[in-house]
Tab-separated table of C-alpha atoms and ligand atoms in Angstrom:
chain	number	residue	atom	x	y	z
Z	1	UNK	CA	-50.068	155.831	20.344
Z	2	UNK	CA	-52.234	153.901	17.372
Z	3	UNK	CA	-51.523	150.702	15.859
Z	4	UNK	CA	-52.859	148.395	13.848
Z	5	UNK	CA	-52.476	145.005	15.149
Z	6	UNK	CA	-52.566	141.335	14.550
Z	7	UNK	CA	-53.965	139.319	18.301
Z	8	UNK	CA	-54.018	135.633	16.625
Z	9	UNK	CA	-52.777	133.922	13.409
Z	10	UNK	CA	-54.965	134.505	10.328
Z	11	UNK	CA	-57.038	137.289	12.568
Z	12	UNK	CA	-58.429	140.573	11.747
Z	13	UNK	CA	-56.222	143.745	12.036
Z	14	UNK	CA	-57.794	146.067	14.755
Z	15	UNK	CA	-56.734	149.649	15.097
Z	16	UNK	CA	-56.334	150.995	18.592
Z	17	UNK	CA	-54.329	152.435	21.198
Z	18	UNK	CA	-50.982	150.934	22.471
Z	19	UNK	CA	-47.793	151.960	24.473
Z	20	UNK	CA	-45.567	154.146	22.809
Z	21	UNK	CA	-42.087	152.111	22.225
Z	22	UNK	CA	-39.208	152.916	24.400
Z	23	UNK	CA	-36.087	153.374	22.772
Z	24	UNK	CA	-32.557	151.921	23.664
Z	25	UNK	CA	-29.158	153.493	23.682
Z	26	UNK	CA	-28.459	152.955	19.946
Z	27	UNK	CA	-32.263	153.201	19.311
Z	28	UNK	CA	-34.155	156.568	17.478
Z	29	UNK	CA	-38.073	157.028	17.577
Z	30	UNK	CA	-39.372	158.060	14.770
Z	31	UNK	CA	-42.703	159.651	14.628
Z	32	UNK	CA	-44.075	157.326	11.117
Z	33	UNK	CA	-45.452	159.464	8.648
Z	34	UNK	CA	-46.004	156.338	6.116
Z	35	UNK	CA	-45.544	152.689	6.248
Z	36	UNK	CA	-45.696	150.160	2.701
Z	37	UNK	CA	-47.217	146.793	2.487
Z	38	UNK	CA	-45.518	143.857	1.736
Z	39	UNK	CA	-45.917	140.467	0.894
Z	40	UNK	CA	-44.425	139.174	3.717
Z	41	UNK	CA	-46.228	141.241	6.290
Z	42	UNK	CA	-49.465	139.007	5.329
Z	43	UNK	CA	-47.451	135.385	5.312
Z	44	UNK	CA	-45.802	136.107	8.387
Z	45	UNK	CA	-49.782	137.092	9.660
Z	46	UNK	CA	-51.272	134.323	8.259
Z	47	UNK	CA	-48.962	131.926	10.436
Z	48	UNK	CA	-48.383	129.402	7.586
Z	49	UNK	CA	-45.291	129.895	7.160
Z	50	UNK	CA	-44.677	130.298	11.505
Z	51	UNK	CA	-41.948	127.520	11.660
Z	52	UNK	CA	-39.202	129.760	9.536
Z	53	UNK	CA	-41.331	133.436	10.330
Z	54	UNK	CA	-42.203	133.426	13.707
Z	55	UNK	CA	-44.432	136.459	15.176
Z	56	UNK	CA	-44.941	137.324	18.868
Z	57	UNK	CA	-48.650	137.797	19.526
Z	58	UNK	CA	-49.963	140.668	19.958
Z	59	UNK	CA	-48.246	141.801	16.655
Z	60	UNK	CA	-47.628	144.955	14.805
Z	61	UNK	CA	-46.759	144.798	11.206
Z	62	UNK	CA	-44.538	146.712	8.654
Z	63	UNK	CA	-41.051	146.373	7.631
Z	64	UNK	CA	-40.334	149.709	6.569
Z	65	UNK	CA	-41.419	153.154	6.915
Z	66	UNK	CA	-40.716	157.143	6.408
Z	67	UNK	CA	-40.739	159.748	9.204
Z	68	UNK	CA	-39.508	162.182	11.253
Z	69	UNK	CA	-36.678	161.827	14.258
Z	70	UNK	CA	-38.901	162.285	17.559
Z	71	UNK	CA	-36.168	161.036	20.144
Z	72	UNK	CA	-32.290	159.999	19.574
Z	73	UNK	CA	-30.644	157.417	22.729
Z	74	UNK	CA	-27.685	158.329	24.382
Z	75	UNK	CA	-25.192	156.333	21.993
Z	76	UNK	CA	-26.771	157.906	18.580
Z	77	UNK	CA	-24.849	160.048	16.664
Z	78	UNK	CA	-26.329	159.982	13.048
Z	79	UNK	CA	-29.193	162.043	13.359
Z	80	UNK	CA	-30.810	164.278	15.516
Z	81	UNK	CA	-34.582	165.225	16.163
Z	82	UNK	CA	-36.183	166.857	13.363
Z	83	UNK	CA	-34.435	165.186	10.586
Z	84	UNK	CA	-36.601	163.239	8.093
Z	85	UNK	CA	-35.707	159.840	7.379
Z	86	UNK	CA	-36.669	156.750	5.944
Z	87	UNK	CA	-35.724	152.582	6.587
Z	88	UNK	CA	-36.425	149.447	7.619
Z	89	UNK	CA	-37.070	148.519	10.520
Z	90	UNK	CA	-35.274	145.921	12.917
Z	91	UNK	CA	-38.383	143.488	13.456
Z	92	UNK	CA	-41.589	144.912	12.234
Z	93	UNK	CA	-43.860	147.399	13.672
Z	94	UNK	CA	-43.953	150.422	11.381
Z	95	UNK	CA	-47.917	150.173	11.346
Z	96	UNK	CA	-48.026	152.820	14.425
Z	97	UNK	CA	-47.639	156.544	14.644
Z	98	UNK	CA	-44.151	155.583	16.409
Z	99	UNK	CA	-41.498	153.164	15.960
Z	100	UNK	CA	-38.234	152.550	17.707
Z	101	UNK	CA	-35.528	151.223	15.165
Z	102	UNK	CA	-31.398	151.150	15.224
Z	103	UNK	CA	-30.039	153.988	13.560
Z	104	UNK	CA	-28.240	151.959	11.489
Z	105	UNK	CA	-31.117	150.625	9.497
Z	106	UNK	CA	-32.048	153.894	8.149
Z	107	UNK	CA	-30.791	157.331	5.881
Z	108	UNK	CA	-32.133	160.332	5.236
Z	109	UNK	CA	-34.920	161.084	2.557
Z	110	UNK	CA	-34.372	161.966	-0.635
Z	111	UNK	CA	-35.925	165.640	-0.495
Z	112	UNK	CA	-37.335	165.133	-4.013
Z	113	UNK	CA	-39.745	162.262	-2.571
Z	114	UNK	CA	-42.805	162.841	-0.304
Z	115	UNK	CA	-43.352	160.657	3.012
Z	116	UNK	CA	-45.277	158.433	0.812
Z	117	UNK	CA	-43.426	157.903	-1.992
Z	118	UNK	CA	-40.311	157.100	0.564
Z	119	UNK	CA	-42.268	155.101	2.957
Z	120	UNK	CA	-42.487	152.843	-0.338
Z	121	UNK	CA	-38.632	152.483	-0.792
Z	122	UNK	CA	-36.391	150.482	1.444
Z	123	UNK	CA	-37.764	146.807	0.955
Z	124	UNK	CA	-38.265	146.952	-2.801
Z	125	UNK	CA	-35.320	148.629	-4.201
Z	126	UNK	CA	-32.587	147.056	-1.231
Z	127	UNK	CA	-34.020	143.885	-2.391
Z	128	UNK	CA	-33.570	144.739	-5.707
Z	129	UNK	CA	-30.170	146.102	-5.351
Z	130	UNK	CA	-28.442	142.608	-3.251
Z	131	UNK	CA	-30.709	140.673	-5.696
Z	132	UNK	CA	-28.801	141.747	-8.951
Z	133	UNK	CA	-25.132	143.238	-7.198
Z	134	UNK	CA	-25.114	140.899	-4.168
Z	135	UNK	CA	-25.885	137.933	-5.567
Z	136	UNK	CA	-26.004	138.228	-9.077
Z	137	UNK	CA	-22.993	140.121	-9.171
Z	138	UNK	CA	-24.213	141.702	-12.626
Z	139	UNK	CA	-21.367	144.146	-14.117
Z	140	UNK	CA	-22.081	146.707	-16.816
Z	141	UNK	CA	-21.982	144.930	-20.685
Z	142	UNK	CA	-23.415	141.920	-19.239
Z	143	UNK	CA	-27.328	140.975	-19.560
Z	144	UNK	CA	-30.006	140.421	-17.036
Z	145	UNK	CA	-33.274	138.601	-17.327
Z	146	UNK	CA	-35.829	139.787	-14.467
Z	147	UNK	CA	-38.818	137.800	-13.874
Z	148	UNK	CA	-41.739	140.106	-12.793
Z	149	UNK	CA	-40.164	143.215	-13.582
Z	150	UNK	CA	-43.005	145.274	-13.078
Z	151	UNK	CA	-43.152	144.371	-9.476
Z	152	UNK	CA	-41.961	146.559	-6.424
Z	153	UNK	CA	-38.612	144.548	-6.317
Z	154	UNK	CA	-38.397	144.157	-10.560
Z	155	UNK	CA	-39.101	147.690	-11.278
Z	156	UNK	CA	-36.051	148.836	-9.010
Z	157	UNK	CA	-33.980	145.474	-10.721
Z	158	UNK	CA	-34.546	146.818	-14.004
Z	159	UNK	CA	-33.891	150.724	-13.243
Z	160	UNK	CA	-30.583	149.846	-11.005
Z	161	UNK	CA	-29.536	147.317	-13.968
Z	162	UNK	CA	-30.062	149.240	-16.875
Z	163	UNK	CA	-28.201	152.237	-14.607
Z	164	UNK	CA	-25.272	149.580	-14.212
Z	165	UNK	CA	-25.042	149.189	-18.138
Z	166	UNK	CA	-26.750	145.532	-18.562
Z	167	UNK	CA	-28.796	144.863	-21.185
Z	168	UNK	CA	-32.457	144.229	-19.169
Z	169	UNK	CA	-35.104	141.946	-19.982
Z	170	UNK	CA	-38.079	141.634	-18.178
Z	171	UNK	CA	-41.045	138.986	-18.376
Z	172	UNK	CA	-44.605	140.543	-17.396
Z	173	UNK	CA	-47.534	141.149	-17.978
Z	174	UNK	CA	-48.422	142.742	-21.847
Z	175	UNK	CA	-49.843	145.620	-20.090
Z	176	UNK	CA	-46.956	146.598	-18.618
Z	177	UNK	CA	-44.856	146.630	-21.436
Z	178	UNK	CA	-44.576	150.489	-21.654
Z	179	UNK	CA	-43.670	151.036	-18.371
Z	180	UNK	CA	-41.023	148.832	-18.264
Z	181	UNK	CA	-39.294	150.035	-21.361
Z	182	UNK	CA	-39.507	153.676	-19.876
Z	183	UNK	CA	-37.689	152.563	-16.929
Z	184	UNK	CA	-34.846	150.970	-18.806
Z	185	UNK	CA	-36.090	147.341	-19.947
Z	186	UNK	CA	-34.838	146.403	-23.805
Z	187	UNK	CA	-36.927	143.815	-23.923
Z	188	UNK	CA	-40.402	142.434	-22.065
Z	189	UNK	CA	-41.660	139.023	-22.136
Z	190	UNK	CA	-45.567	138.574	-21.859
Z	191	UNK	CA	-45.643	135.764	-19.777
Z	192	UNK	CA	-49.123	135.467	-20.603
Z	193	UNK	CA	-48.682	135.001	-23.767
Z	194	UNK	CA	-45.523	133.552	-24.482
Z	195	UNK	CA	-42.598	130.996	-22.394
Z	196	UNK	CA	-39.524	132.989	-22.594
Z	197	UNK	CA	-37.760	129.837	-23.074
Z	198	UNK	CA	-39.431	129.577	-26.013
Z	199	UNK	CA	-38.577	133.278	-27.456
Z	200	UNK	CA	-35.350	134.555	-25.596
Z	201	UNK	CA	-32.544	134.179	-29.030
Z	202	UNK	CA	-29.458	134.139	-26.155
Z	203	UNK	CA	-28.350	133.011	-22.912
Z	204	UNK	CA	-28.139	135.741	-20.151
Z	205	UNK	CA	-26.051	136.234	-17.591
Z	206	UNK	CA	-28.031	136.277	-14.798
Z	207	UNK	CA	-31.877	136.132	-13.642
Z	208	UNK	CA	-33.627	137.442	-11.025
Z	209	UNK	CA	-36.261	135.289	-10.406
Z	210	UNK	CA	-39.163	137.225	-8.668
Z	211	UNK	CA	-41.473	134.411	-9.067
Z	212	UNK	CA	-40.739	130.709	-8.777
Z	213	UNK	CA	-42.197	127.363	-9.504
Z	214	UNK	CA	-42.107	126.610	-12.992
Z	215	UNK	CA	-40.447	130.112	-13.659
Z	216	UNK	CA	-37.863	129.206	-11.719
Z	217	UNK	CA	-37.388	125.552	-13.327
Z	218	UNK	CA	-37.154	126.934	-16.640
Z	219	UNK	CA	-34.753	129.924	-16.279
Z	220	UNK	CA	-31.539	126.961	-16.493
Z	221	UNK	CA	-32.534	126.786	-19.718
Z	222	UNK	CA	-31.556	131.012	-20.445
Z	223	UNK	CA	-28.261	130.452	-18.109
Z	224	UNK	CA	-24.902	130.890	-19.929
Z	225	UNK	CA	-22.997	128.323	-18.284
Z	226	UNK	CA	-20.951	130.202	-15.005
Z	227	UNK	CA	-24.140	132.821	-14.704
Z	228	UNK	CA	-26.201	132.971	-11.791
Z	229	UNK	CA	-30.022	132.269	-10.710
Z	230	UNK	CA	-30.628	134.921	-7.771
Z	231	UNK	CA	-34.360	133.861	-6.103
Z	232	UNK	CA	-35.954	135.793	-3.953
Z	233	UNK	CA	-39.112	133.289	-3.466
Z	234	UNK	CA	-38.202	129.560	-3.175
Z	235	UNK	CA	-35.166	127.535	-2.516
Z	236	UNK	CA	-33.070	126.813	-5.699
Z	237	UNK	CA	-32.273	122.911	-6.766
Z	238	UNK	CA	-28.663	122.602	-6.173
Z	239	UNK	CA	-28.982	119.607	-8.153
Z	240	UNK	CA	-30.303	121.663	-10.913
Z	241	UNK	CA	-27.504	124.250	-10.815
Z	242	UNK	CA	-24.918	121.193	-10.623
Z	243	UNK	CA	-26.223	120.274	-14.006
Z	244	UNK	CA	-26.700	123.349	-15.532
Z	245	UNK	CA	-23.179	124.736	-14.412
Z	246	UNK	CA	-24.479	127.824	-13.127
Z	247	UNK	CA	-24.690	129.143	-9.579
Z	248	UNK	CA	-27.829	129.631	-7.924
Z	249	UNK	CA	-29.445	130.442	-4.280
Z	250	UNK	CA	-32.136	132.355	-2.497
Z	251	UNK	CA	-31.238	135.230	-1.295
Z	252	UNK	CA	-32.635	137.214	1.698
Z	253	UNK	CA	-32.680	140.973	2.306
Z	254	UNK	CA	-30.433	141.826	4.503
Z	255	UNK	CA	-31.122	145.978	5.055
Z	256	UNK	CA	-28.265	147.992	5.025
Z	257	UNK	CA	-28.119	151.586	5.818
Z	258	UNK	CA	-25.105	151.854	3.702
Z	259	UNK	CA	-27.063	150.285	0.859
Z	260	UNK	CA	-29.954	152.703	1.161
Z	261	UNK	CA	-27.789	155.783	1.081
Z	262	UNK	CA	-26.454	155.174	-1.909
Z	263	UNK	CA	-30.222	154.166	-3.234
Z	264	UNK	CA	-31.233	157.644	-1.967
Z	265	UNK	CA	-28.481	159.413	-3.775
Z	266	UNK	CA	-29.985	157.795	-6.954
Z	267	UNK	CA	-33.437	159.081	-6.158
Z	268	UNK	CA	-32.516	162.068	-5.374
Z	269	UNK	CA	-30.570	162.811	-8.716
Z	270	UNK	CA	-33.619	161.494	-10.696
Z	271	UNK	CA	-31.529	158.149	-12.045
Z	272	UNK	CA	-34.441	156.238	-10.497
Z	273	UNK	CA	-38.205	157.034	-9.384
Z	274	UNK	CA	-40.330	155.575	-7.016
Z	275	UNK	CA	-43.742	153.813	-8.095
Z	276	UNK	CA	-46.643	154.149	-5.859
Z	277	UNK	CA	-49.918	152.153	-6.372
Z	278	UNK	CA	-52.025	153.757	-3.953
Z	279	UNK	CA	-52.508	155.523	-1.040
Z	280	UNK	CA	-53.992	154.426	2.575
Z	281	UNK	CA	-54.820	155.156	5.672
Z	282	UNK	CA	-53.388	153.785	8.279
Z	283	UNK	CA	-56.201	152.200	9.551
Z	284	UNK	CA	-57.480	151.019	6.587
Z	285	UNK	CA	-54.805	148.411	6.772
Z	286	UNK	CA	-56.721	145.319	6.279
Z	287	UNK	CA	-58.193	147.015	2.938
Z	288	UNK	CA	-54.654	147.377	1.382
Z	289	UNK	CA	-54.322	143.924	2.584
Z	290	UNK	CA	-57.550	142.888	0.745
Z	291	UNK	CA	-55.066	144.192	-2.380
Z	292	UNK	CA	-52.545	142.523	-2.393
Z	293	UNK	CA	-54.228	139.504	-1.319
Z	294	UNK	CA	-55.136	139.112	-4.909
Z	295	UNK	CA	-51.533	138.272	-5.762
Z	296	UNK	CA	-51.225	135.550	-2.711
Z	297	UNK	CA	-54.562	133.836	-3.291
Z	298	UNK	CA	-54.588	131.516	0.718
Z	299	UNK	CA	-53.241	133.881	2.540
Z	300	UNK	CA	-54.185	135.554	5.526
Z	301	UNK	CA	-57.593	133.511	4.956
Z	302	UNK	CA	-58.816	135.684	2.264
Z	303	UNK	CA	-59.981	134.809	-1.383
Z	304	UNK	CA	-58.909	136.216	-4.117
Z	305	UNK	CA	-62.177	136.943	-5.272
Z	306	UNK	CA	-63.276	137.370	-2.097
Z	307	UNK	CA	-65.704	140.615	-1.129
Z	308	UNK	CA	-63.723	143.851	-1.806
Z	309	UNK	CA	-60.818	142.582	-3.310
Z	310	UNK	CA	-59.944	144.073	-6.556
Z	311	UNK	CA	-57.152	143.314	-9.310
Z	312	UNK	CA	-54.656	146.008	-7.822
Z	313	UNK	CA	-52.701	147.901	-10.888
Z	314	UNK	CA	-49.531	145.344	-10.965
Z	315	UNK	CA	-47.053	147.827	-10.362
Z	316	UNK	CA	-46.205	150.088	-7.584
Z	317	UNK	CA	-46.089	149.427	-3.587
Z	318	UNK	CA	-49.446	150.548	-1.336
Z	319	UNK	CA	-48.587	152.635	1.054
Z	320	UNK	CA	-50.081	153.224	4.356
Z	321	UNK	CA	-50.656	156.833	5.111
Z	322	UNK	CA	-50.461	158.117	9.378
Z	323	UNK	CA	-53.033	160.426	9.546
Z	324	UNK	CA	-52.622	162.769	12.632
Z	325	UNK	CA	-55.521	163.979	14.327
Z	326	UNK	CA	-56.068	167.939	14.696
Z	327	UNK	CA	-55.964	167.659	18.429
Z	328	UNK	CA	-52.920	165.911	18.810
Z	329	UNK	CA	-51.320	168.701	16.242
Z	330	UNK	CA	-52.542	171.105	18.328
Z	331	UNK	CA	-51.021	169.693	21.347
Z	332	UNK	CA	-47.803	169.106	19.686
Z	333	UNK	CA	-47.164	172.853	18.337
Z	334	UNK	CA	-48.207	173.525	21.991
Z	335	UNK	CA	-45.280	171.864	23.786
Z	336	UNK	CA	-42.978	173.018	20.644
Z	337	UNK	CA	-44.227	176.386	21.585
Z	338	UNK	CA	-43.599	176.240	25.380
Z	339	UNK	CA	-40.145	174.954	24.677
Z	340	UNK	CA	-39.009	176.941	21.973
Z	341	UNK	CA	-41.774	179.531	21.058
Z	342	UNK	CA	-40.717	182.654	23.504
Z	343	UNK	CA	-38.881	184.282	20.416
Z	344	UNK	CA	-39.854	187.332	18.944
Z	345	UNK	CA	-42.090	186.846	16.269
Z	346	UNK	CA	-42.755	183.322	17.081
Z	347	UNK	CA	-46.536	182.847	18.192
Z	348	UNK	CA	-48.850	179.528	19.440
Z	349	UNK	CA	-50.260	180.297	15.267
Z	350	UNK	CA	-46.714	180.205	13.718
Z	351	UNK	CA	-45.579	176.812	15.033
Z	352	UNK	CA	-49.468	175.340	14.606
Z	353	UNK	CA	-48.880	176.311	11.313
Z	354	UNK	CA	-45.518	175.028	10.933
Z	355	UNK	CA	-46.865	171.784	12.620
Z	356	UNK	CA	-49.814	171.229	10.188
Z	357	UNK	CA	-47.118	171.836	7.041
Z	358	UNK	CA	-45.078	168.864	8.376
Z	359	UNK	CA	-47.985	166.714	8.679
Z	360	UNK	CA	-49.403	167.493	5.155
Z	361	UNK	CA	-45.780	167.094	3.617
N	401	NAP	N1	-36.193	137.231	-0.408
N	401	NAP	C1	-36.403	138.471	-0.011
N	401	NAP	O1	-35.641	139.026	0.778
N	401	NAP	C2	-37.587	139.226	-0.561
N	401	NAP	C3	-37.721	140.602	-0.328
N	401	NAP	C4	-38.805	141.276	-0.908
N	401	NAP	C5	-39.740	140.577	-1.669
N	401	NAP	N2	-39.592	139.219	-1.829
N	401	NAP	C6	-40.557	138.458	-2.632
N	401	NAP	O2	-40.377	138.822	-3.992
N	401	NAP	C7	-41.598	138.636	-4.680
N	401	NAP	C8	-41.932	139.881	-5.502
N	401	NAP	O3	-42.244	140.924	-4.614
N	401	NAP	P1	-42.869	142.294	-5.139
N	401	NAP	O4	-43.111	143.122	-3.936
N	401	NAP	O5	-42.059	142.825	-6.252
N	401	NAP	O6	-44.281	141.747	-5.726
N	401	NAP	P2	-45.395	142.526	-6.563
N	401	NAP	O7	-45.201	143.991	-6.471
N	401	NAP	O8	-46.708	141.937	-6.179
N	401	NAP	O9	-45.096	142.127	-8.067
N	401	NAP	C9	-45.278	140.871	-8.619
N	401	NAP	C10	-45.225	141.080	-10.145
N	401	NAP	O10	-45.035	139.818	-10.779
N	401	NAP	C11	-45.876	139.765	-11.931
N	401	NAP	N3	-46.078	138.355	-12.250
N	401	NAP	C12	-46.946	137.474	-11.712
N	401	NAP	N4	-46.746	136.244	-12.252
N	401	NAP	C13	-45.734	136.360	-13.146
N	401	NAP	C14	-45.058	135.445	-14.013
N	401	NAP	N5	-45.390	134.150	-14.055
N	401	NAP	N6	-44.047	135.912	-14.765
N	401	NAP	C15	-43.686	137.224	-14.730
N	401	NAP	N7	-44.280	138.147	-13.944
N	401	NAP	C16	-45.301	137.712	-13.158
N	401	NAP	C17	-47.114	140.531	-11.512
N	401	NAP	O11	-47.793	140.998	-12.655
N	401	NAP	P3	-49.387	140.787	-12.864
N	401	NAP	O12	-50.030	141.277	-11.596
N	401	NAP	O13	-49.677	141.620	-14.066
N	401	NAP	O14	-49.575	139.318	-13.062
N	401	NAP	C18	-46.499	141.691	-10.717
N	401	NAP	O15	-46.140	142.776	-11.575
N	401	NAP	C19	-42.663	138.314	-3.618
N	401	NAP	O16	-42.897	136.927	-3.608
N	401	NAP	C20	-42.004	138.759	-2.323
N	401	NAP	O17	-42.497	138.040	-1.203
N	401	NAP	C21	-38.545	138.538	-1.306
């Protein structure tokens, strides 16, 4: 199969052929249709941060994907070939045309999303969701600050918040403003232009501090006294939370397949969307990662302003699209057609045809 691969710490991504994955007993392959960049997918390449993130070289990145069930092991009952699915993935390596990942990191996809739109899905929003339930243990009545709401995590804060019935505010940038407030924010901060120490009238419950550093220093000042700091970037100052009377900790995703059901069953009625920023082929990998770069200037070696790094629209996820070459459709709707094709009605053309509508999907 392709891959796009890291060979040494703060290297280029090359794009070429490796072993397909084998799978074990509790193990399905899925054949990746999409994959979504994150954050961590350039630290973790970048090797600074190798102590608490290590990486076995040759690497293949990507946390989470969308696809299609290829192969099921002998102890997997969930699913079956054919279904289409979408999750995280146990290590990484969802930037290949296959993956092989426990069934219990994954659920079916919503049938109102495409592969891309899913693809962009399990890191943000299960983030999101053990960010503000998890951790924040935010009930409905109570309310919420989120700092950088318009994010891939802070747009699904603010959507599964405002669902929960908690007043949401949001800090961003002005730009943004609109979008927020369609997706259930009652309030946005321009943290350009103003501190929202400074402006916020009362304390809030709890805050979901997508950002850090000073950010994350100043947010005691919001607490109510008993509410809870939930960061998903830095440490928090125990000392800090001592003083303030408030709880507060880091907080890790931890993906859950029981977790992401539930998520799809939201996307799926329409209570929340998905927000993609744009589209890429798979082996265009290290362009999306030119991107996002912009937001994580000393990472991965690359500049901010480096060549070919633009300001990326500041919300939605970039996805990573598996483009499948017409030969190896062709070959595909050939075996499907050996094994299954000798019905009536059912020529080599039918299932090519059937193949190619699954790819384009
Ligand atoms: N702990 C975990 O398990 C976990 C899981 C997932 C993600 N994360 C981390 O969570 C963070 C957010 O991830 P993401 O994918 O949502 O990032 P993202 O999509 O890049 O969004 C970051 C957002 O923050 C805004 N922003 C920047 N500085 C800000 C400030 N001072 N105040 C308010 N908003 C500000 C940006 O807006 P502009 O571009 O307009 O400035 C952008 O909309 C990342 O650091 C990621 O590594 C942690």
């Amino acid at each position: 199969m392709k891959a796009v691969r890291l060979l040494e710490y703060g290297g280029q991504l090359v794009f070429n052929d490796v072993p397909t994955p084998p799978i074990a007993r509790d193990e399905i392959l899925v054949k990746i249709k999409s994959t979504a960049v994150n954050h961590l997918d350039l630290v973790e390449a970048s090797g600074t941060a190798r102590q608490i993130l290590p990486i076995d070289l040759p690497w293949i990145p990507g946390h989470e994907f969308s696809g299609v069930v290829e192969q099921i092991g002998s102890d997997v009952a969930a699913c079956e070939p054919g279904d289409a699915v979408f999750g995280t993935t146990t290590g990484m390596g969802a930037y290949a045309e296959y993956l092989a990942v426990k069934a219990a990191a994954i659920a079916r996809k919503p049938s109102n999303l495409s592969f891309e739109e899913a693809a962009s899905v399990p890191v943000a929003s299960q983030t999101a969701w053990q960010g503000i339930f998890t951790h924040g243990h935010l009930e409905k009545g109570q309310t919420i600050l989120i700092h950088g709401g318009a994010g891939a995590v802070g747009a699904y804060a603010v959507q599964l918040a405002s669902h929960a019935g908690a007043t949401v505010i949001a800090t961003a940038s002005g730009d943004d403003e609109a979008y927020l407030n369609s997706i259930g924010a009652s309030r946005v901060i321009d943290y350009r232009e103003a501190q929202f120490e400074k402006v916020l009238r009362e304390k809030v419950d709890v805050v979901f501090d997508l950002i850090g550093g000073d950010t994350q220093k100043r947010s005691f000042l919001v607490l109510k006294e008993g509410g809870h700091l939930v960061a998903a970037t830095q440490p928090v100052s125990q000392e800090e939370t001592a003083r303030h009377r408030v709880s507060g900790a880091m907080m890790r995703l931890a993906p859950s397949a029981d977790v992401l059901g539930r998520i799809a069953r939201l996307l799926e009625e329409g209570t929340i969307r998905p927000d993609v920023a744009t589209v890429y082929a798979l082996q265009d990998a290290a362009q999306a990662w030119k991107d996002i770069a912009g937001n994580l200037p000393g990472v991965h070696g690359m500049s901010p302003s480096g060549p070919g790094t633009a300001r990326r629209r500041s919300h939605g996820k970039i996805v990573l699209r598996v483009a499948w070459r017409e030969h190896e459709i062709r070959g595909r709707a050939y075996e499907i057609y050996l094994a299954r094709g000798a019905q009536p009605g059912c020529e080599l053309e039918d299932w090519l045809q059937a193949e190619r509508e699954l790819i384009a999907e």
